[in-house]
Amino acid sequence: MLMPDPHHRDLMLKQELSQQVGGRVELTPAERLLDSLLHQLKVKEMAILPFPPAKHFFKVRHVIQKSPVFKLLQKMPKGKKSQGFSGRSHLSFDKIILYPAGAALHIHSSALVSADWLVLNATYRPNCYICFMREGSVRFIFSAYMPFPRWGCSFWSRLDTLRAGLSDVTAFDNSLMKNFTLFTDDPETAFPTQDAAWKRFEEIFVALSGLVTYAPVFKDYIYQGLKELYDDNIMYLELRVGQSRAYELDGTVHDKAWSLEVYRNITEKFRENHPDFIGSRVIYSIHRSLSVSTVKQVVQEAIEMQRQYPDILAGFDLVGREDTGGSIWYFREALSLPSELKKNLTFFFHAGETDLDGTEVDRNVLDALLFNTSRIGHGFALVHHPLAKELARTRGVAVELCPISNQVLNLVSDLRNHPAGVLMSDGHPIVVSSDDPTLFGTTGLSYDFYEVFVGIGGLSANLGTLKELAMNSIRYSSLSSLLKDKAIMLWEEKWNKFIADNSKS
Amino acid sequence: MLMPDPHHRDLMLKQELSQQVGGRVELTPAERLLDSLLHQLKVKEMAILPFPPAKHFFKVRHVIQKSPVFKLLQKMPKGKKSQGFSGRSHLSFDKIILYPAGAALHIHSSALVSADWLVLNATYRPNCYICFMREGSVRFIFSAYMPFPRWGCSFWSRLDTLRAGLSDVTAFDNSLMKNFTLFTDDPETAFPTQDAAWKRFEEIFVALSGLVTYAPVFKDYIYQGLKELYDDNIMYLELRVGQSRAYELDGTVHDKAWSLEVYRNITEKFRENHPDFIGSRVIYSIHRSLSVSTVKQVVQEAIEMQRQYPDILAGFDLVGREDTGGSIWYFREALSLPSELKKNLTFFFHAGETDLDGTEVDRNVLDALLFNTSRIGHGFALVHHPLAKELARTRGVAVELCPISNQVLNLVSDLRNHPAGVLMSDGHPIVVSSDDPTLFGTTGLSYDFYEVFVGIGGLSANLGTLKELAMNSIRYSSLSSLLKDKAIMLWEEKWNKFIADNSKS
């Protein structure tokens, strides 16, 4: 052999490609046609300067919205156009649905809907009071009477009265919106460090809480959340739900079971109106800043809840920033409770959302697996743990990849350097999700899919990759085998229609 | 088992650590002592805000110089303090030698010495002419008479006359220095894109060429280059040498063999003065922007040179930016020549210094291996190629990791996201090098070692990692087995002295 045999080289290149996520998906002739169109669009996309996935999402969202890849999308099957309160041009996403995306498995309930819905719908309801914190944040409460003053906050103002006295209500509403999202034109200045981003991140959840836990808002909020996902062709949702309890105008506070039943009922109602929506399930979550004894108590509750509501409650997770909160091993006593009591509780742990390589925090990926986690939330650090990575792969524990979240929270700037690129090229089990759409200025999964498909996956990611990622989202969900089969069938129908529609041209 | 068995967990954590680079190195009691000190210093280092490896090297070089990790270094065995022209405070690096670093295997000959030596020594020699390009660059020539005007450049000025007429020579010299280095306080503004950084990068090589190819400068330049490395405890060098030919004052131009003999002679002279220096070898290189036929011709020359100068010529490489130059496969006809002619030519290919994942360029890593490369220059993209990665590992083809270069040329900003982290945690063969010290404002390998050890390796990288990386630089060199054994013995002596010296306290 004088020169490497071109045929042999070709085989090796093909073999390597077949190792990537979706590399073994057999494409039909129609799919191959669409794939080659997609490839051409991607080549064009890579010539855009600056290359969108290399830049902070906040600075390129408008570029992504207009990018050549999305020209394909206008021909796509999608849900009805979002109604009502999302008419603002910068928040109108009805053209950016990438393809039937399957399921969203990593979203937090407090950051489920777009900021404009919160401002233009929720805060416009009667009896909504607002107060302004010294450091620039806000708090809300719905109340039949003037609420008791809140420490560190201005006196409460009723929003309808407040707005009536304003000359520029739109400006006020826009300023309110800024309290619900990290989205800003200059993210590098606003959030120069992980600490700064996380501080604001946690603040927003507190600001939102009085608004979205008001029972009537809560119900509509969930419905709206499902709708925004459905409009982006999402068929199924698994939602991390925290410990806050819903309240009524008279101050009555509901218990947590009430919330679970609302999740179930609203999902049912949504499915009645959208029969091709599969449903949603809840992952009961607790903040990792709390004590072992508190977490222990919540684990006990979760066991009971999973027994009582097996249809709606999928399992348990620890949420909040890993770098500053307790590690999985720190909570080991609480997390061993289910097996100690011989009870069932499925874990869906956040793990490895960190760049503190080699520290205690960084052991969460291995510990999540030792506690038999079903999936790994983020797993940003997983590629630095070959043993844990192999274990996850063997056990079929998927990584919930949320690229925009990782970028906004300053783990990585140029998404071509996102470690999931390593996982993708090696066919590791991955699902794509959006983490906190409200906070990141996204709706649905299309933006995250864009970053994964164009940025992280590079030119080698193809239609097979998209197909596998979508199917993964059902395969690695907590649905029963029966429901998975049903979901896959329904998804395939949509997928085939999408392929057929796009192969005509 | 109610909770993951702590003993079992501990074993897994240890097993994972043992997989990293240096993870199987057995440390002596004295080494373990030093390792634990180093670990404490690293923990402190990780608390520095901003964390130096997360930021552009140009912005944190002064922080690195003062960092707690370097407190250890003051006690270290090092070569004599750099003499003569490196007295400026921002270029005085004599305190930053990390440890006996072994060999430097990836440095380009045109960027070997510090910019201050070039300005304060080379340009101060008699008969040095300068002209100023319209776009702000400069050109040099040594000549016995006024040189012929150069297109696009001002008239030539003799530097001694020019300096005599200046009120602030230091300011002028500083401005000259800026023509030899990318180093600047505001790199993000100066080089916002890869294109901008590479443009300036290539420009500097042109500006340098008339200066360093002047035969008398050339000889001292090589000596100075070896000295700067030696002062940083480097024992051996493999240098990428391009196609430019040396010239004399009367305009005589030497052939390439002359340069090779100078490399050999100067190295010999340096070794006479520094008997613990092992030597240097040359990797004959050609720019990948040239034609296949030119490359073919140079390959033929290289074959002949390697036959004629087997002691000094180690092999062949293609240099220059991969994204815009010809790929390895593009040059396949030229690169097959040695095996076609049944001649010997060792390859040391640059490959995967790119983030154009999935493109033609991105196939260089596999093609380098198909052409039996001895090492992979950069291999930034290797982690996206599981097949090539496995092949490289099996064959013992080391990656030449140059983190500061990758950062300055905008492949990655936060070095914790450098893909070599994946390679390191998995024990992939790696050597550390500095690529272009002149251009990046470094001398020796210590800065790059700092980034690898503190940034890329994280808290898990330890003294064993350093030891293995240093030994790798000899193991994966092109030295004969005999010389490798000698080098290892010499290195071990230095290492043991370093350990002994640091264990006393």
Coordinates of N, CA, C and O in Angstrom, one line a residue, chain A residues 413-491:
Chain A
S413 N -18.7 29.1 26.8 CA -19.1 30.2 26.0 C -19.4 29.7 24.5 O -20.5 29.7 24.1
D414 N -18.4 29.3 23.8 CA -18.5 28.8 22.5 C -19.1 27.3 22.6 O -18.4 26.4 23.1
L415 N -20.3 27.2 22.1 CA -21.0 25.8 22.3 C -20.3 24.7 21.5 O -20.5 23.5 21.8
R416 N -19.4 25.1 20.6 CA -18.6 24.0 19.9 C -17.7 23.3 20.9 O -17.2 22.2 20.6
N417 N -17.4 24.0 22.0 CA -16.6 23.4 23.0 C -17.4 22.7 24.1 O -16.9 22.2 25.1
H418 N -18.8 22.6 23.9 CA -19.6 21.9 24.9 C -19.2 20.4 25.0 O -19.1 19.8 23.9
P419 N -19.0 19.9 26.2 CA -18.5 18.5 26.2 C -19.5 17.5 25.6 O -19.1 16.4 25.3
A420 N -20.7 17.9 25.4 CA -21.7 16.9 24.8 C -21.2 16.6 23.4 O -21.7 15.6 22.9
G421 N -20.4 17.4 22.8 CA -19.9 17.0 21.5 C -19.1 15.7 21.5 O -19.2 14.9 20.6
V422 N -18.4 15.5 22.6 CA -17.7 14.2 22.8 C -18.8 13.1 23.0 O -18.6 12.0 22.4
L423 N -19.8 13.3 23.8 CA -20.8 12.3 24.0 C -21.6 12.0 22.7 O -21.8 10.8 22.4
M424 N -21.9 13.1 21.9 CA -22.6 12.9 20.7 C -21.8 12.0 19.7 O -22.3 11.2 19.0
S425 N -20.5 12.4 19.6 CA -19.7 11.6 18.6 C -19.5 10.2 19.0 O -19.2 9.4 18.1
D426 N -19.8 9.9 20.2 CA -19.6 8.5 20.7 C -20.9 7.8 20.9 O -20.9 6.7 21.5
G427 N -22.0 8.4 20.5 CA -23.3 7.7 20.6 C -23.8 7.5 22.0 O -24.5 6.6 22.3
H428 N -23.4 8.4 22.9 CA -23.8 8.3 24.3 C -25.3 8.6 24.4 O -25.8 9.5 23.6
P429 N -26.1 8.0 25.3 CA -27.5 8.3 25.4 C -27.7 9.7 25.9 O -27.2 10.1 26.9
I430 N -28.4 10.5 25.1 CA -28.6 11.9 25.3 C -30.1 12.3 25.0 O -30.7 11.8 24.0
V431 N -30.7 13.2 25.8 CA -31.9 13.8 25.5 C -31.7 15.3 25.6 O -30.8 15.8 26.4
V432 N -32.4 16.1 24.8 CA -32.2 17.6 24.7 C -33.3 18.2 25.5 O -34.5 17.8 25.3
S433 N -33.0 19.2 26.3 CA -34.1 19.9 27.0 C -33.7 21.4 27.2 O -32.6 21.8 26.8
S434 N -34.6 22.1 27.8 CA -34.4 23.6 27.8 C -34.3 24.2 29.2 O -34.0 25.4 29.4
D435 N -34.4 23.4 30.3 CA -34.2 23.7 31.6 C -35.1 24.8 32.2 O -35.9 24.5 33.0
D436 N -34.9 26.0 31.7 CA -35.7 27.2 32.3 C -36.1 28.2 31.2 O -35.5 29.3 31.1
P437 N -37.0 27.8 30.3 CA -37.4 28.6 29.2 C -37.6 30.1 29.5 O -37.1 31.0 28.9
T438 N -38.4 30.3 30.6 CA -38.7 31.7 31.0 C -37.4 32.5 31.2 O -37.3 33.7 30.7
L439 N -36.5 31.9 31.8 CA -35.3 32.7 32.2 C -34.3 32.9 31.1 O -33.5 33.8 31.0
F440 N -34.4 32.0 30.1 CA -33.4 32.0 29.0 C -34.0 32.6 27.7 O -33.3 32.7 26.7
G441 N -35.3 33.1 27.8 CA -35.9 33.7 26.6 C -36.1 32.7 25.5 O -36.1 33.1 24.3
T442 N -36.4 31.5 25.8 CA -36.8 30.5 24.8 C -38.2 30.1 25.0 O -38.8 30.3 26.1
T443 N -38.8 29.4 24.0 CA -40.0 28.6 24.3 C -39.8 27.3 23.6 O -39.1 27.2 22.5
G444 N -40.3 26.2 24.1 CA -40.1 24.9 23.5 C -38.7 24.5 23.5 O -37.9 25.0 24.3
L445 N -38.3 23.5 22.7 CA -37.0 23.0 22.6 C -36.2 23.4 21.4 O -35.0 23.1 21.3
S446 N -36.8 24.1 20.5 CA -36.2 24.3 19.2 C -34.9 25.0 19.3 O -33.9 24.7 18.5
Y447 N -34.8 26.0 20.2 CA -33.5 26.7 20.3 C -32.4 25.8 20.8 O -31.3 25.9 20.3
D448 N -32.7 25.0 21.8 CA -31.7 24.1 22.3 C -31.3 23.1 21.2 O -30.2 22.7 21.1
F449 N -32.4 22.6 20.5 CA -32.1 21.7 19.4 C -31.2 22.3 18.4 O -30.3 21.7 17.8
Y450 N -31.4 23.6 18.1 CA -30.6 24.3 17.1 C -29.1 24.3 17.6 O -28.2 23.9 16.8
E451 N -28.9 24.6 18.8 CA -27.5 24.7 19.4 C -26.9 23.3 19.3 O -25.7 23.1 19.0
V452 N -27.7 22.3 19.7 CA -27.1 20.9 19.7 C -26.8 20.4 18.2 O -25.8 19.9 18.0
F453 N -27.8 20.7 17.4 CA -27.7 20.2 16.0 C -26.6 20.9 15.2 O -25.8 20.3 14.5
V454 N -26.6 22.2 15.3 CA -25.7 23.1 14.5 C -24.4 23.3 15.2 O -23.3 23.2 14.5
G455 N -24.4 23.6 16.5 CA -23.2 23.9 17.2 C -22.4 22.7 17.7 O -21.3 22.5 17.4
I456 N -23.1 22.0 18.6 CA -22.4 20.9 19.3 C -22.1 19.7 18.4 O -21.1 19.2 18.4
G457 N -23.1 19.4 17.6 CA -23.0 18.3 16.7 C -22.1 18.5 15.5 O -21.6 17.6 14.9
G458 N -22.0 19.8 15.1 CA -21.2 20.1 13.9 C -21.8 19.6 12.7 O -22.9 19.1 12.6
L459 N -21.0 19.6 11.6 CA -21.5 19.3 10.3 C -21.8 17.8 10.2 O -22.6 17.3 9.4
S460 N -21.3 17.0 11.1 CA -21.6 15.5 11.0 C -22.9 15.2 11.6 O -23.5 14.1 11.2
A461 N -23.5 16.0 12.5 CA -24.9 15.7 12.9 C -25.8 15.8 11.8 O -25.8 16.8 11.0
N462 N -26.7 14.8 11.6 CA -27.6 14.8 10.5 C -29.0 14.5 10.8 O -29.4 14.5 12.0
L463 N -29.8 14.2 9.9 CA -31.3 13.9 10.1 C -31.4 12.7 11.1 O -32.3 12.7 11.9
G464 N -30.5 11.8 10.9 CA -30.5 10.6 11.8 C -30.3 11.0 13.2 O -30.9 10.5 14.2
T465 N -29.4 12.0 13.4 CA -29.1 12.5 14.8 C -30.4 13.1 15.4 O -30.8 12.8 16.5
L466 N -31.1 13.9 14.6 CA -32.3 14.5 15.0 C -33.4 13.5 15.4 O -34.1 13.6 16.4
K467 N -33.4 12.5 14.5 CA -34.4 11.4 14.7 C -34.1 10.6 16.0 O -35.0 10.4 16.8
E468 N -32.9 10.3 16.2 CA -32.5 9.6 17.4 C -32.7 10.4 18.7 O -33.2 9.9 19.7
L469 N -32.4 11.7 18.6 CA -32.5 12.6 19.8 C -34.0 12.7 20.1 O -34.4 12.6 21.3
A470 N -34.9 12.8 19.1 CA -36.3 12.8 19.4 C -36.8 11.5 20.0 O -37.5 11.5 21.0
M471 N -36.4 10.4 19.4 CA -36.8 9.1 19.9 C -36.3 8.8 21.3 O -36.9 8.3 22.1
N472 N -35.0 9.3 21.5 CA -34.4 9.2 22.8 C -35.3 9.8 23.9 O -35.4 9.3 25.0
S473 N -35.9 10.9 23.5 CA -36.7 11.7 24.5 C -37.9 10.9 25.0 O -38.4 11.1 26.1
I474 N -38.4 10.0 24.2 CA -39.4 9.1 24.6 C -38.8 7.8 25.3 O -39.2 7.4 26.3
R475 N -37.8 7.3 24.6 CA -37.1 6.1 25.1 C -36.7 6.2 26.5 O -36.8 5.3 27.4
Y476 N -36.1 7.4 26.9 CA -35.5 7.6 28.2 C -36.4 8.3 29.1 O -36.0 8.8 30.2
S477 N -37.7 8.5 28.7 CA -38.7 9.1 29.6 C -39.1 8.0 30.7 O -38.7 6.9 30.6
S478 N -39.9 8.5 31.7 CA -40.3 7.6 32.7 C -41.6 6.9 32.4 O -42.2 6.3 33.3
L479 N -42.1 7.1 31.2 CA -43.3 6.4 30.8 C -43.3 4.9 30.8 O -42.2 4.3 30.7
S480 N -44.4 4.3 31.1 CA -44.5 2.8 31.0 C -44.2 2.3 29.6 O -44.4 3.1 28.7
S481 N -43.8 1.1 29.5 CA -43.5 0.6 28.1 C -44.7 0.7 27.2 O -44.6 1.1 26.0
L482 N -45.9 0.5 27.8 CA -47.1 0.6 27.0 C -47.2 2.0 26.4 O -47.5 2.3 25.2
L483 N -47.1 3.0 27.3 CA -47.2 4.4 26.9 C -46.1 4.8 26.0 O -46.3 5.6 25.0
K484 N -44.9 4.3 26.2 CA -43.8 4.6 25.3 C -44.1 4.1 23.9 O -43.9 4.9 22.9
D485 N -44.6 2.9 23.8 CA -45.0 2.4 22.5 C -46.0 3.3 21.8 O -45.9 3.6 20.6
K486 N -47.0 3.7 22.6 CA -48.0 4.6 22.0 C -47.4 5.9 21.6 O -47.7 6.4 20.5
A487 N -46.5 6.4 22.4 CA -45.9 7.7 22.1 C -45.0 7.6 20.9 O -45.1 8.5 20.0
I488 N -44.3 6.5 20.8 CA -43.4 6.3 19.6 C -44.2 6.3 18.3 O -43.9 6.9 17.3
M489 N -45.4 5.5 18.4 CA -46.2 5.4 17.2 C -46.8 6.8 16.8 O -46.7 7.1 15.6
L490 N -47.2 7.5 17.8 CA -47.8 8.8 17.5 C -46.7 9.7 16.9 O -46.9 10.5 16.0
W491 N -45.5 9.7 17.5 CA -44.4 10.5 17.1 C -44.0 10.1 15.6 O -43.8 11.0 14.8

